[in-house]
PDB file of C-alpha atoms in Angstrom:
ATOM      1  CA  UNK A   4      -0.376  -0.340   0.123  1.00 50.00           C
ATOM      2  CA  UNK A   5       1.086   2.939  -0.769  1.00 64.00           C
ATOM      3  CA  UNK A   6       0.237   4.937   2.655  1.00 86.00           C
ATOM      4  CA  UNK A   7      -0.302   9.447   2.096  1.00 95.00           C
ATOM      5  CA  UNK A   8       1.420  11.405   4.289  1.00 98.00           C
ATOM      6  CA  UNK A   9      -0.295  12.071   6.859  1.00 98.00           C
ATOM      7  CA  UNK A  10      -0.700  15.971   9.182  1.00 98.00           C
ATOM      8  CA  UNK A  11      -1.713  16.201  12.194  1.00 98.00           C
ATOM      9  CA  UNK A  12      -3.197  19.705  12.361  1.00 98.00           C
ATOM     10  CA  UNK A  13      -4.050  21.023  15.898  1.00 98.00           C
ATOM     11  CA  UNK A  14      -5.740  24.586  16.156  1.00 97.00           C
ATOM     12  CA  UNK A  15      -6.127  27.433  18.862  1.00 95.00           C
ATOM     13  CA  UNK A  16      -8.456  27.484  21.601  1.00 92.00           C
ATOM     14  CA  UNK A  17      -7.469  28.192  25.272  1.00 91.00           C
ATOM     15  CA  UNK A  18      -8.252  26.621  27.535  1.00 94.00           C
ATOM     16  CA  UNK A  19     -10.672  24.504  25.007  1.00 95.00           C
ATOM     17  CA  UNK A  20      -7.172  22.107  24.108  1.00 96.00           C
ATOM     18  CA  UNK A  21      -8.392  20.411  27.028  1.00 97.00           C
ATOM     19  CA  UNK A  22     -10.962  18.840  24.566  1.00 98.00           C
ATOM     20  CA  UNK A  23      -8.325  18.156  22.097  1.00 98.00           C
ATOM     21  CA  UNK A  24      -5.563  16.589  24.462  1.00 98.00           C
ATOM     22  CA  UNK A  25      -8.919  14.587  25.061  1.00 98.00           C
ATOM     23  CA  UNK A  26     -10.087  13.358  22.403  1.00 98.00           C
ATOM     24  CA  UNK A  27      -6.359  12.093  21.373  1.00 98.00           C
ATOM     25  CA  UNK A  28      -5.693  11.155  24.785  1.00 98.00           C
ATOM     26  CA  UNK A  29      -8.812   8.836  24.562  1.00 98.00           C
ATOM     27  CA  UNK A  30      -7.720   7.373  20.705  1.00 98.00           C
ATOM     28  CA  UNK A  31      -4.877   6.228  22.408  1.00 98.00           C
ATOM     29  CA  UNK A  32      -6.466   3.810  25.140  1.00 98.00           C
ATOM     30  CA  UNK A  33      -9.140   2.956  22.766  1.00 98.00           C
ATOM     31  CA  UNK A  34      -6.740   1.469  19.670  1.00 97.00           C
ATOM     32  CA  UNK A  35      -3.637   1.357  21.170  1.00 97.00           C
ATOM     33  CA  UNK A  36      -1.673   3.392  18.754  1.00 96.00           C
ATOM     34  CA  UNK A  37      -0.161   6.283  19.182  1.00 97.00           C
ATOM     35  CA  UNK A  38      -0.305   9.698  17.030  1.00 97.00           C
ATOM     36  CA  UNK A  39       3.336  10.723  16.928  1.00 96.00           C
ATOM     37  CA  UNK A  40       4.374   7.025  15.807  1.00 97.00           C
ATOM     38  CA  UNK A  41       2.207   7.484  12.894  1.00 97.00           C
ATOM     39  CA  UNK A  42       2.373  11.312  11.417  1.00 98.00           C
ATOM     40  CA  UNK A  43       4.902  12.618   9.135  1.00 98.00           C
ATOM     41  CA  UNK A  44       4.279  16.355  10.643  1.00 98.00           C
ATOM     42  CA  UNK A  45       2.424  17.986  13.266  1.00 98.00           C
ATOM     43  CA  UNK A  46       1.314  21.681  12.860  1.00 98.00           C
ATOM     44  CA  UNK A  47      -0.208  23.618  15.704  1.00 98.00           C
ATOM     45  CA  UNK A  48      -0.886  27.091  16.780  1.00 97.00           C
ATOM     46  CA  UNK A  49      -1.260  28.278  20.078  1.00 95.00           C
ATOM     47  CA  UNK A  50      -2.840  25.923  22.585  1.00 96.00           C
ATOM     48  CA  UNK A  51      -2.462  23.215  19.143  1.00 97.00           C
ATOM     49  CA  UNK A  52       1.455  24.507  19.286  1.00 98.00           C
ATOM     50  CA  UNK A  53       1.540  23.453  23.183  1.00 97.00           C
ATOM     51  CA  UNK A  54       0.053  20.312  22.672  1.00 98.00           C
ATOM     52  CA  UNK A  55       1.953  19.201  19.014  1.00 98.00           C
ATOM     53  CA  UNK A  56       5.309  20.064  21.261  1.00 98.00           C
ATOM     54  CA  UNK A  57       4.222  17.919  23.613  1.00 97.00           C
ATOM     55  CA  UNK A  58       3.366  15.508  21.652  1.00 98.00           C
ATOM     56  CA  UNK A  59       6.475  15.547  19.477  1.00 97.00           C
ATOM     57  CA  UNK A  60       9.353  15.646  23.056  1.00 97.00           C
ATOM     58  CA  UNK A  61       7.682  12.947  23.958  1.00 95.00           C
ATOM     59  CA  UNK A  62       5.106  13.428  26.273  1.00 96.00           C
ATOM     60  CA  UNK A  63       2.391  10.736  26.349  1.00 95.00           C
ATOM     61  CA  UNK A  64      -0.995  12.328  25.712  1.00 96.00           C
ATOM     62  CA  UNK A  65      -2.462  11.695  28.921  1.00 97.00           C
ATOM     63  CA  UNK A  66      -0.324  13.362  30.236  1.00 97.00           C
ATOM     64  CA  UNK A  67      -1.254  16.732  28.009  1.00 97.00           C
ATOM     65  CA  UNK A  68      -5.146  16.112  29.523  1.00 97.00           C
ATOM     66  CA  UNK A  69      -3.727  15.806  32.479  1.00 97.00           C
ATOM     67  CA  UNK A  70      -2.275  19.251  32.215  1.00 96.00           C
ATOM     68  CA  UNK A  71      -5.204  20.933  31.553  1.00 95.00           C
ATOM     69  CA  UNK A  72      -7.569  19.242  33.859  1.00 96.00           C
ATOM     70  CA  UNK A  73      -5.219  19.776  37.210  1.00 95.00           C
ATOM     71  CA  UNK A  74      -3.967  23.673  35.948  1.00 93.00           C
ATOM     72  CA  UNK A  75      -6.690  25.178  33.734  1.00 91.00           C
ATOM     73  CA  UNK A  76      -8.224  26.918  37.072  1.00 90.00           C
ATOM     74  CA  UNK A  77      -4.383  28.458  37.735  1.00 91.00           C
ATOM     75  CA  UNK A  78      -3.846  29.219  34.375  1.00 88.00           C
ATOM     76  CA  UNK A  79      -6.992  30.881  33.998  1.00 84.00           C
ATOM     77  CA  UNK A  80      -8.361  31.780  37.355  1.00 82.00           C
ATOM     78  CA  UNK A  81     -11.140  33.313  38.276  1.00 72.00           C
ATOM     79  CA  UNK A  82     -10.869  35.575  40.690  1.00 57.00           C
ATOM     80  CA  UNK A  83     -13.228  37.680  43.080  1.00 48.00           C
ATOM     81  CA  UNK A  84     -13.412  40.737  41.532  1.00 50.00           C
ATOM     82  CA  UNK A  85     -16.656  40.646  39.905  1.00 43.00           C
ATOM     83  CA  UNK A  86     -16.897  40.322  35.766  1.00 49.00           C
ATOM     84  CA  UNK A  87     -18.018  44.045  35.021  1.00 48.00           C
ATOM     85  CA  UNK A  88     -15.151  45.378  36.685  1.00 46.00           C
ATOM     86  CA  UNK A  89     -12.570  42.487  34.963  1.00 50.00           C
ATOM     87  CA  UNK A  90     -14.643  43.909  31.482  1.00 53.00           C
ATOM     88  CA  UNK A  91     -13.021  47.534  31.888  1.00 51.00           C
ATOM     89  CA  UNK A  92      -9.348  46.050  33.878  1.00 51.00           C
ATOM     90  CA  UNK A  93      -9.332  44.556  29.905  1.00 52.00           C
ATOM     91  CA  UNK A  94      -9.206  47.583  28.181  1.00 46.00           C
ATOM     92  CA  UNK A  95      -5.947  48.605  30.072  1.00 46.00           C
ATOM     93  CA  UNK A  96      -4.411  45.850  31.252  1.00 51.00           C
ATOM     94  CA  UNK A  97      -4.226  41.363  30.061  1.00 54.00           C
ATOM     95  CA  UNK A  98      -6.754  39.664  31.500  1.00 65.00           C
ATOM     96  CA  UNK A  99      -4.072  36.703  32.669  1.00 68.00           C
ATOM     97  CA  UNK A 100      -0.048  36.829  34.218  1.00 75.00           C
ATOM     98  CA  UNK A 101       2.274  35.220  31.798  1.00 82.00           C
ATOM     99  CA  UNK A 102       4.726  33.868  34.511  1.00 86.00           C
ATOM    100  CA  UNK A 103       1.726  31.602  35.592  1.00 90.00           C
ATOM    101  CA  UNK A 104       1.595  30.519  31.927  1.00 91.00           C
ATOM    102  CA  UNK A 105       5.276  30.399  31.106  1.00 93.00           C
ATOM    103  CA  UNK A 106       6.263  28.455  35.384  1.00 94.00           C
ATOM    104  CA  UNK A 107       3.439  25.485  34.268  1.00 94.00           C
ATOM    105  CA  UNK A 108       4.072  25.301  30.374  1.00 95.00           C
ATOM    106  CA  UNK A 109       8.137  25.150  31.654  1.00 96.00           C
ATOM    107  CA  UNK A 110       7.245  21.861  34.151  1.00 95.00           C
ATOM    108  CA  UNK A 111       5.327  20.583  30.972  1.00 95.00           C
ATOM    109  CA  UNK A 112       7.972  20.578  28.326  1.00 95.00           C
ATOM    110  CA  UNK A 113      11.011  21.002  30.007  1.00 95.00           C
ATOM    111  CA  UNK A 114      13.596  24.228  30.552  1.00 95.00           C
ATOM    112  CA  UNK A 115      16.092  23.084  28.237  1.00 95.00           C
ATOM    113  CA  UNK A 116      14.384  20.604  25.955  1.00 97.00           C
ATOM    114  CA  UNK A 117      14.899  21.819  22.263  1.00 97.00           C
ATOM    115  CA  UNK A 118      12.651  21.733  19.210  1.00 96.00           C
ATOM    116  CA  UNK A 119      15.284  20.374  18.174  1.00 96.00           C
ATOM    117  CA  UNK A 120      14.915  17.258  21.094  1.00 97.00           C
ATOM    118  CA  UNK A 121      11.072  16.706  19.142  1.00 97.00           C
ATOM    119  CA  UNK A 122      10.993  13.454  17.460  1.00 96.00           C
ATOM    120  CA  UNK A 123       8.688  13.650  14.965  1.00 97.00           C
ATOM    121  CA  UNK A 124       8.222  17.559  12.039  1.00 98.00           C
ATOM    122  CA  UNK A 125       7.013  19.685  13.716  1.00 98.00           C
ATOM    123  CA  UNK A 126       5.252  23.658  12.518  1.00 98.00           C
ATOM    124  CA  UNK A 127       4.470  26.216  15.781  1.00 98.00           C
ATOM    125  CA  UNK A 128       2.766  29.201  14.268  1.00 97.00           C
ATOM    126  CA  UNK A 129       3.413  32.641  16.110  1.00 97.00           C
ATOM    127  CA  UNK A 130       3.020  36.085  15.699  1.00 96.00           C
ATOM    128  CA  UNK A 131       6.486  38.655  15.006  1.00 95.00           C
ATOM    129  CA  UNK A 132       5.018  41.659  17.121  1.00 91.00           C
ATOM    130  CA  UNK A 133       8.103  44.324  15.956  1.00 91.00           C
ATOM    131  CA  UNK A 134       8.127  43.044  12.353  1.00 89.00           C
ATOM    132  CA  UNK A 135       5.315  42.770  12.211  1.00 91.00           C
ATOM    133  CA  UNK A 136       5.066  39.497  10.201  1.00 95.00           C
ATOM    134  CA  UNK A 137       3.948  35.803  10.518  1.00 96.00           C
ATOM    135  CA  UNK A 138       6.597  32.872  11.705  1.00 96.00           C
ATOM    136  CA  UNK A 139       6.585  29.687  11.605  1.00 97.00           C
ATOM    137  CA  UNK A 140       9.119  27.714  14.091  1.00 97.00           C
ATOM    138  CA  UNK A 141      10.158  24.430  12.484  1.00 98.00           C
ATOM    139  CA  UNK A 142      12.278  21.238  13.186  1.00 97.00           C
ATOM    140  CA  UNK A 143      15.241  20.004  10.958  1.00 96.00           C
ATOM    141  CA  UNK A 144      12.826  18.821   8.062  1.00 96.00           C
ATOM    142  CA  UNK A 145      14.530  20.754   5.523  1.00 94.00           C
ATOM    143  CA  UNK A 146      18.312  22.382   4.856  1.00 92.00           C
ATOM    144  CA  UNK A 147      16.679  25.605   4.764  1.00 92.00           C
ATOM    145  CA  UNK A 148      16.163  25.186   8.475  1.00 94.00           C
ATOM    146  CA  UNK A 149      19.007  26.770  10.172  1.00 89.00           C
ATOM    147  CA  UNK A 150      17.994  28.445  13.928  1.00 91.00           C
ATOM    148  CA  UNK A 151      14.886  27.072  15.040  1.00 94.00           C
ATOM    149  CA  UNK A 152      14.997  24.134  16.225  1.00 94.00           C
ATOM    150  CA  UNK A 153      17.771  25.266  18.553  1.00 95.00           C
ATOM    151  CA  UNK A 154      14.840  27.261  20.258  1.00 96.00           C
ATOM    152  CA  UNK A 155      13.902  26.308  23.885  1.00 97.00           C
ATOM    153  CA  UNK A 156      10.520  24.279  23.223  1.00 97.00           C
ATOM    154  CA  UNK A 157       9.094  26.381  26.519  1.00 97.00           C
ATOM    155  CA  UNK A 158       9.967  29.572  24.736  1.00 97.00           C
ATOM    156  CA  UNK A 159       8.095  28.189  21.354  1.00 97.00           C
ATOM    157  CA  UNK A 160       5.114  27.325  23.766  1.00 97.00           C
ATOM    158  CA  UNK A 161       4.871  30.592  25.431  1.00 95.00           C
ATOM    159  CA  UNK A 162       5.076  32.637  21.316  1.00 96.00           C
ATOM    160  CA  UNK A 163       2.173  30.453  20.273  1.00 97.00           C
ATOM    161  CA  UNK A 164       0.257  30.787  23.109  1.00 93.00           C
ATOM    162  CA  UNK A 165       0.557  34.782  24.061  1.00 88.00           C
ATOM    163  CA  UNK A 166      -2.646  35.430  23.090  1.00 84.00           C
ATOM    164  CA  UNK A 167      -3.819  39.075  22.697  1.00 79.00           C
ATOM    165  CA  UNK A 168      -5.777  41.051  25.218  1.00 74.00           C
ATOM    166  CA  UNK A 169      -5.235  37.517  27.458  1.00 79.00           C
ATOM    167  CA  UNK A 170      -1.585  37.529  27.421  1.00 79.00           C
ATOM    168  CA  UNK A 171       0.666  40.572  27.338  1.00 84.00           C
ATOM    169  CA  UNK A 172       2.998  39.820  24.374  1.00 89.00           C
ATOM    170  CA  UNK A 173       5.975  37.108  25.190  1.00 91.00           C
ATOM    171  CA  UNK A 174       9.025  38.184  24.796  1.00 90.00           C
ATOM    172  CA  UNK A 175      11.430  35.293  24.482  1.00 90.00           C
ATOM    173  CA  UNK A 176      15.415  35.673  25.239  1.00 87.00           C
ATOM    174  CA  UNK A 177      16.644  37.375  22.363  1.00 89.00           C
ATOM    175  CA  UNK A 178      14.628  39.939  23.201  1.00 91.00           C
ATOM    176  CA  UNK A 179      11.877  39.534  20.481  1.00 93.00           C
ATOM    177  CA  UNK A 180       8.379  39.680  21.179  1.00 94.00           C
ATOM    178  CA  UNK A 181       5.634  36.805  19.981  1.00 94.00           C
ATOM    179  CA  UNK A 182       2.469  37.264  19.499  1.00 94.00           C
ATOM    180  CA  UNK A 183      -0.001  34.092  19.626  1.00 93.00           C
ATOM    181  CA  UNK A 184       0.164  32.365  16.566  1.00 92.00           C
ATOM    182  CA  UNK A 185      -3.916  32.112  16.411  1.00 92.00           C
ATOM    183  CA  UNK A 186      -4.054  36.009  14.978  1.00 91.00           C
ATOM    184  CA  UNK A 187      -3.428  34.826  11.887  1.00 94.00           C
ATOM    185  CA  UNK A 188      -2.913  30.231  11.486  1.00 95.00           C
ATOM    186  CA  UNK A 189      -5.571  29.956  14.708  1.00 95.00           C
ATOM    187  CA  UNK A 190      -6.421  26.607  12.319  1.00 97.00           C
ATOM    188  CA  UNK A 191      -3.250  25.478  11.020  1.00 97.00           C
ATOM    189  CA  UNK A 192      -5.037  22.804   7.786  1.00 98.00           C
ATOM    190  CA  UNK A 193      -3.384  25.572   4.981  1.00 98.00           C
ATOM    191  CA  UNK A 194       0.035  25.471   7.027  1.00 98.00           C
ATOM    192  CA  UNK A 195       0.542  21.773   7.467  1.00 98.00           C
ATOM    193  CA  UNK A 196      -1.038  21.028   4.276  1.00 98.00           C
ATOM    194  CA  UNK A 197       2.100  23.623   1.977  1.00 98.00           C
ATOM    195  CA  UNK A 198       4.724  22.586   3.526  1.00 98.00           C
ATOM    196  CA  UNK A 199       3.582  18.953   2.780  1.00 98.00           C
ATOM    197  CA  UNK A 200       3.956  20.437  -1.092  1.00 98.00           C
ATOM    198  CA  UNK A 201       7.014  22.847  -0.347  1.00 97.00           C
ATOM    199  CA  UNK A 202       9.075  21.133   2.270  1.00 96.00           C
ATOM    200  CA  UNK A 203       8.832  17.855   2.323  1.00 97.00           C
ATOM    201  CA  UNK A 204       8.099  17.672  -1.965  1.00 96.00           C
ATOM    202  CA  UNK A 205       4.649  15.501  -1.399  1.00 97.00           C
ATOM    203  CA  UNK A 206       2.327  15.089  -4.315  1.00 97.00           C
ATOM    204  CA  UNK A 207      -1.147  16.505  -3.351  1.00 96.00           C
ATOM    205  CA  UNK A 208      -2.684  14.213  -4.280  1.00 96.00           C
ATOM    206  CA  UNK A 209      -1.058  11.956  -1.321  1.00 97.00           C
ATOM    207  CA  UNK A 210      -1.529  14.302   1.709  1.00 98.00           C
ATOM    208  CA  UNK A 211      -3.671  12.946   4.558  1.00 98.00           C
ATOM    209  CA  UNK A 212      -4.584  15.719   7.059  1.00 98.00           C
ATOM    210  CA  UNK A 213      -6.425  15.154  10.375  1.00 98.00           C
ATOM    211  CA  UNK A 214      -7.470  18.863  12.019  1.00 98.00           C
ATOM    212  CA  UNK A 215      -8.737  18.441  14.974  1.00 98.00           C
ATOM    213  CA  UNK A 216      -9.906  21.773  16.193  1.00 96.00           C
ATOM    214  CA  UNK A 217     -11.252  22.773  20.403  1.00 95.00           C
ATOM    215  CA  UNK A 218     -15.148  23.099  19.717  1.00 93.00           C
ATOM    216  CA  UNK A 219     -16.572  25.531  17.415  1.00 88.00           C
ATOM    217  CA  UNK A 220     -20.459  27.610  17.401  1.00 80.00           C
ATOM    218  CA  UNK A 221     -23.090  28.670  15.004  1.00 73.00           C
ATOM    219  CA  UNK A 222     -21.547  31.700  14.480  1.00 65.00           C
ATOM    220  CA  UNK A 223     -23.186  35.254  13.663  1.00 63.00           C
ATOM    221  CA  UNK A 224     -22.532  38.830  14.029  1.00 61.00           C
ATOM    222  CA  UNK A 225     -25.677  40.247  15.797  1.00 62.00           C
ATOM    223  CA  UNK A 226     -27.531  43.048  14.255  1.00 62.00           C
ATOM    224  CA  UNK A 227     -26.252  45.626  17.604  1.00 62.00           C
ATOM    225  CA  UNK A 228     -22.837  44.646  16.675  1.00 57.00           C
ATOM    226  CA  UNK A 229     -23.018  45.175  12.650  1.00 61.00           C
ATOM    227  CA  UNK A 230     -24.578  48.885  13.681  1.00 61.00           C
ATOM    228  CA  UNK A 231     -22.798  49.451  16.341  1.00 55.00           C
ATOM    229  CA  UNK A 232     -18.834  51.202  16.894  1.00 56.00           C
ATOM    230  CA  UNK A 233     -15.756  50.110  18.194  1.00 52.00           C
ATOM    231  CA  UNK A 234     -17.703  49.358  22.489  1.00 49.00           C
ATOM    232  CA  UNK A 235     -20.310  47.049  21.181  1.00 51.00           C
ATOM    233  CA  UNK A 236     -17.527  45.227  18.879  1.00 50.00           C
ATOM    234  CA  UNK A 237     -15.223  44.637  21.338  1.00 51.00           C
ATOM    235  CA  UNK A 238     -17.668  44.027  24.433  1.00 50.00           C
ATOM    236  CA  UNK A 239     -16.542  40.952  26.709  1.00 45.00           C
ATOM    237  CA  UNK A 240     -20.413  40.249  26.931  1.00 46.00           C
ATOM    238  CA  UNK A 241     -20.929  39.187  22.890  1.00 46.00           C
ATOM    239  CA  UNK A 242     -17.278  38.773  22.178  1.00 55.00           C
ATOM    240  CA  UNK A 243     -18.016  39.891  18.390  1.00 57.00           C
ATOM    241  CA  UNK A 244     -14.430  40.605  17.085  1.00 65.00           C
ATOM    242  CA  UNK A 245     -13.237  37.568  19.119  1.00 68.00           C
ATOM    243  CA  UNK A 246     -15.599  34.961  17.751  1.00 70.00           C
ATOM    244  CA  UNK A 247     -15.022  36.803  14.487  1.00 74.00           C
ATOM    245  CA  UNK A 248     -11.950  35.586  14.253  1.00 77.00           C
ATOM    246  CA  UNK A 249     -11.402  32.482  15.166  1.00 80.00           C
ATOM    247  CA  UNK A 250     -14.785  31.885  13.279  1.00 83.00           C
ATOM    248  CA  UNK A 251     -12.891  33.040   9.774  1.00 87.00           C
ATOM    249  CA  UNK A 252      -9.603  32.080   9.856  1.00 89.00           C
ATOM    250  CA  UNK A 253     -10.921  28.382  10.624  1.00 91.00           C
ATOM    251  CA  UNK A 254     -13.207  28.472   7.249  1.00 92.00           C
ATOM    252  CA  UNK A 255     -11.104  30.466   5.090  1.00 95.00           C
ATOM    253  CA  UNK A 256      -8.156  28.046   6.437  1.00 96.00           C
ATOM    254  CA  UNK A 257      -9.912  25.271   5.397  1.00 96.00           C
ATOM    255  CA  UNK A 258     -11.312  26.412   2.699  1.00 97.00           C
ATOM    256  CA  UNK A 259      -7.690  26.853   0.724  1.00 97.00           C
ATOM    257  CA  UNK A 260      -6.609  24.131   1.753  1.00 97.00           C
ATOM    258  CA  UNK A 261      -9.550  21.677   0.736  1.00 97.00           C
ATOM    259  CA  UNK A 262      -8.652  23.584  -2.909  1.00 97.00           C
ATOM    260  CA  UNK A 263      -5.281  23.212  -2.698  1.00 97.00           C
ATOM    261  CA  UNK A 264      -4.994  19.467  -2.137  1.00 98.00           C
ATOM    262  CA  UNK A 265      -8.841  18.405  -2.108  1.00 97.00           C
ATOM    263  CA  UNK A 266     -11.645  18.325   0.274  1.00 96.00           C
ATOM    264  CA  UNK A 267     -11.331  14.550   0.833  1.00 97.00           C
ATOM    265  CA  UNK A 268      -7.718  14.666   1.451  1.00 98.00           C
ATOM    266  CA  UNK A 269      -8.703  16.885   5.288  1.00 98.00           C
ATOM    267  CA  UNK A 270     -10.136  14.731   7.830  1.00 98.00           C
ATOM    268  CA  UNK A 271     -11.195  18.069   9.932  1.00 97.00           C
ATOM    269  CA  UNK A 272     -13.637  16.647  13.800  1.00 97.00           C
ATOM    270  CA  UNK A 273     -14.721  19.570  16.461  1.00 96.00           C
ATOM    271  CA  UNK A 274     -17.203  19.327  18.327  1.00 94.00           C
ATOM    272  CA  UNK A 275     -20.581  22.455  17.689  1.00 91.00           C
ATOM    273  CA  UNK A 276     -21.991  23.303  21.124  1.00 90.00           C
ATOM    274  CA  UNK A 277     -24.894  25.622  21.952  1.00 83.00           C
ATOM    275  CA  UNK A 278     -24.567  29.578  21.353  1.00 69.00           C
ATOM    276  CA  UNK A 279     -22.142  30.986  23.579  1.00 68.00           C
ATOM    277  CA  UNK A 280     -20.253  28.153  23.636  1.00 79.00           C
ATOM    278  CA  UNK A 281     -16.815  27.961  25.912  1.00 88.00           C
ATOM    279  CA  UNK A 282     -14.878  30.308  26.814  1.00 86.00           C
ATOM    280  CA  UNK A 283     -11.338  30.354  26.242  1.00 86.00           C
ATOM    281  CA  UNK A 284     -10.297  30.938  29.799  1.00 87.00           C
ATOM    282  CA  UNK A 285     -13.071  29.266  31.398  1.00 89.00           C
ATOM    283  CA  UNK A 286     -11.510  26.721  33.708  1.00 91.00           C
ATOM    284  CA  UNK A 287     -14.936  26.849  35.475  1.00 92.00           C
ATOM    285  CA  UNK A 288     -14.913  22.809  36.903  1.00 93.00           C
ATOM    286  CA  UNK A 289     -17.803  22.481  34.786  1.00 94.00           C
ATOM    287  CA  UNK A 290     -16.667  23.736  32.060  1.00 94.00           C
ATOM    288  CA  UNK A 291     -13.445  21.414  31.657  1.00 96.00           C
ATOM    289  CA  UNK A 292     -15.178  18.791  32.823  1.00 97.00           C
ATOM    290  CA  UNK A 293     -17.220  19.281  30.187  1.00 96.00           C
ATOM    291  CA  UNK A 294     -14.561  20.277  27.698  1.00 97.00           C
ATOM    292  CA  UNK A 295     -12.997  16.627  28.461  1.00 98.00           C
ATOM    293  CA  UNK A 296     -16.015  13.781  28.080  1.00 97.00           C
ATOM    294  CA  UNK A 297     -16.942  15.676  25.209  1.00 97.00           C
ATOM    295  CA  UNK A 298     -13.416  15.313  23.498  1.00 98.00           C
ATOM    296  CA  UNK A 299     -13.315  11.644  24.864  1.00 98.00           C
ATOM    297  CA  UNK A 300     -17.384  10.777  23.284  1.00 98.00           C
ATOM    298  CA  UNK A 301     -16.203  12.137  19.856  1.00 98.00           C
ATOM    299  CA  UNK A 302     -12.846   9.642  20.071  1.00 98.00           C
ATOM    300  CA  UNK A 303     -15.748   6.822  20.826  1.00 98.00           C
ATOM    301  CA  UNK A 304     -17.337   8.077  17.880  1.00 97.00           C
ATOM    302  CA  UNK A 305     -14.455   8.496  15.313  1.00 98.00           C
ATOM    303  CA  UNK A 306     -11.819   6.220  16.810  1.00 98.00           C
ATOM    304  CA  UNK A 307     -12.715   3.057  13.862  1.00 97.00           C
ATOM    305  CA  UNK A 308     -12.516   5.014  11.262  1.00 97.00           C
ATOM    306  CA  UNK A 309      -8.745   7.689  12.670  1.00 98.00           C
ATOM    307  CA  UNK A 310      -7.621   4.164  13.101  1.00 97.00           C
ATOM    308  CA  UNK A 311      -8.407   2.442   9.121  1.00 96.00           C
ATOM    309  CA  UNK A 312      -7.563   5.603   7.815  1.00 97.00           C
ATOM    310  CA  UNK A 313      -4.742   6.824   9.790  1.00 97.00           C
ATOM    311  CA  UNK A 314      -2.412   4.549  11.910  1.00 97.00           C
ATOM    312  CA  UNK A 315      -2.575   0.963   9.471  1.00 94.00           C
ATOM    313  CA  UNK A 316       1.860   2.043   8.671  1.00 95.00           C
ATOM    314  CA  UNK A 317       4.213   3.570  11.319  1.00 95.00           C
ATOM    315  CA  UNK A 318       5.701   7.151   9.874  1.00 96.00           C
ATOM    316  CA  UNK A 319       8.456   7.175   7.662  1.00 93.00           C
ATOM    317  CA  UNK A 320      11.555   7.813   9.367  1.00 93.00           C
ATOM    318  CA  UNK A 321      12.774  11.224   9.979  1.00 93.00           C
ATOM    319  CA  UNK A 322      15.764  11.669  11.399  1.00 91.00           C
ATOM    320  CA  UNK A 323      17.174  16.307  11.751  1.00 91.00           C
ATOM    321  CA  UNK A 324      19.195  17.334   8.855  1.00 85.00           C
ATOM    322  CA  UNK A 325      22.264  18.112   9.816  1.00 73.00           C
TER     323      UNK A 325
END
């Protein structure tokens, strides 16, 4: 059998990454297979970037799921300040503390390991704040890639996760400021398709992408936001801008990737939830419990088809360029 080049694409979504990690962990539990053994490339953005890095470095997916379960409320504390006052604070200050996230990410992926330590090729998306341009951090799977592999894994995870409004820009040890890659590639499926073609030299009809989201809601822009000014659009009550950017990004990336490699070459798994859904920083016990349950439920639904499509042969042998 001519095994296709398999790409695992992991989207952003804050604490909703618990859905993704729970889905992956349950698939591995039910199938006895490991994603790291069967995918030729892993691409991730924001919370999906953190999960991708951890998988590449050999962390068990179950431990990544538990990272979200055990630390979600610490990363995104609810606090005791009334939500009304928090909304006004968000106008001038980030909502959450980068230092807390940094400490926990270092515990998750280690302080000394680098992107070059990954056992699978990775592409992790961020945005260069001063340069004003998209950036992809990559393992050394092509001779053009000379520097990224030496970057600390925790720094790359912080760079891809520095979501505006929620966190201030992440300043790396070299002084560079990075912003969450979700501002341009929250759904990195197109990044994965282009990397497979452009850097791995794979024919379009030999690429197969599994794209996993972080739950989504039926989406439209309400009449007030359509007709209102800046305050109406950025209000924390309707989060119109955040929802608009995430959903527009997902739909446009999926549309272009399908045109590039064909709709049958991409399997998208995401759970539609009630309008309102789960906020990116809602780490309440109920939200965490629901996200895990939804991920595990979807895994039970899809495990047989995923095993047949993606887990029949190991990934091609790979070692970084010297």
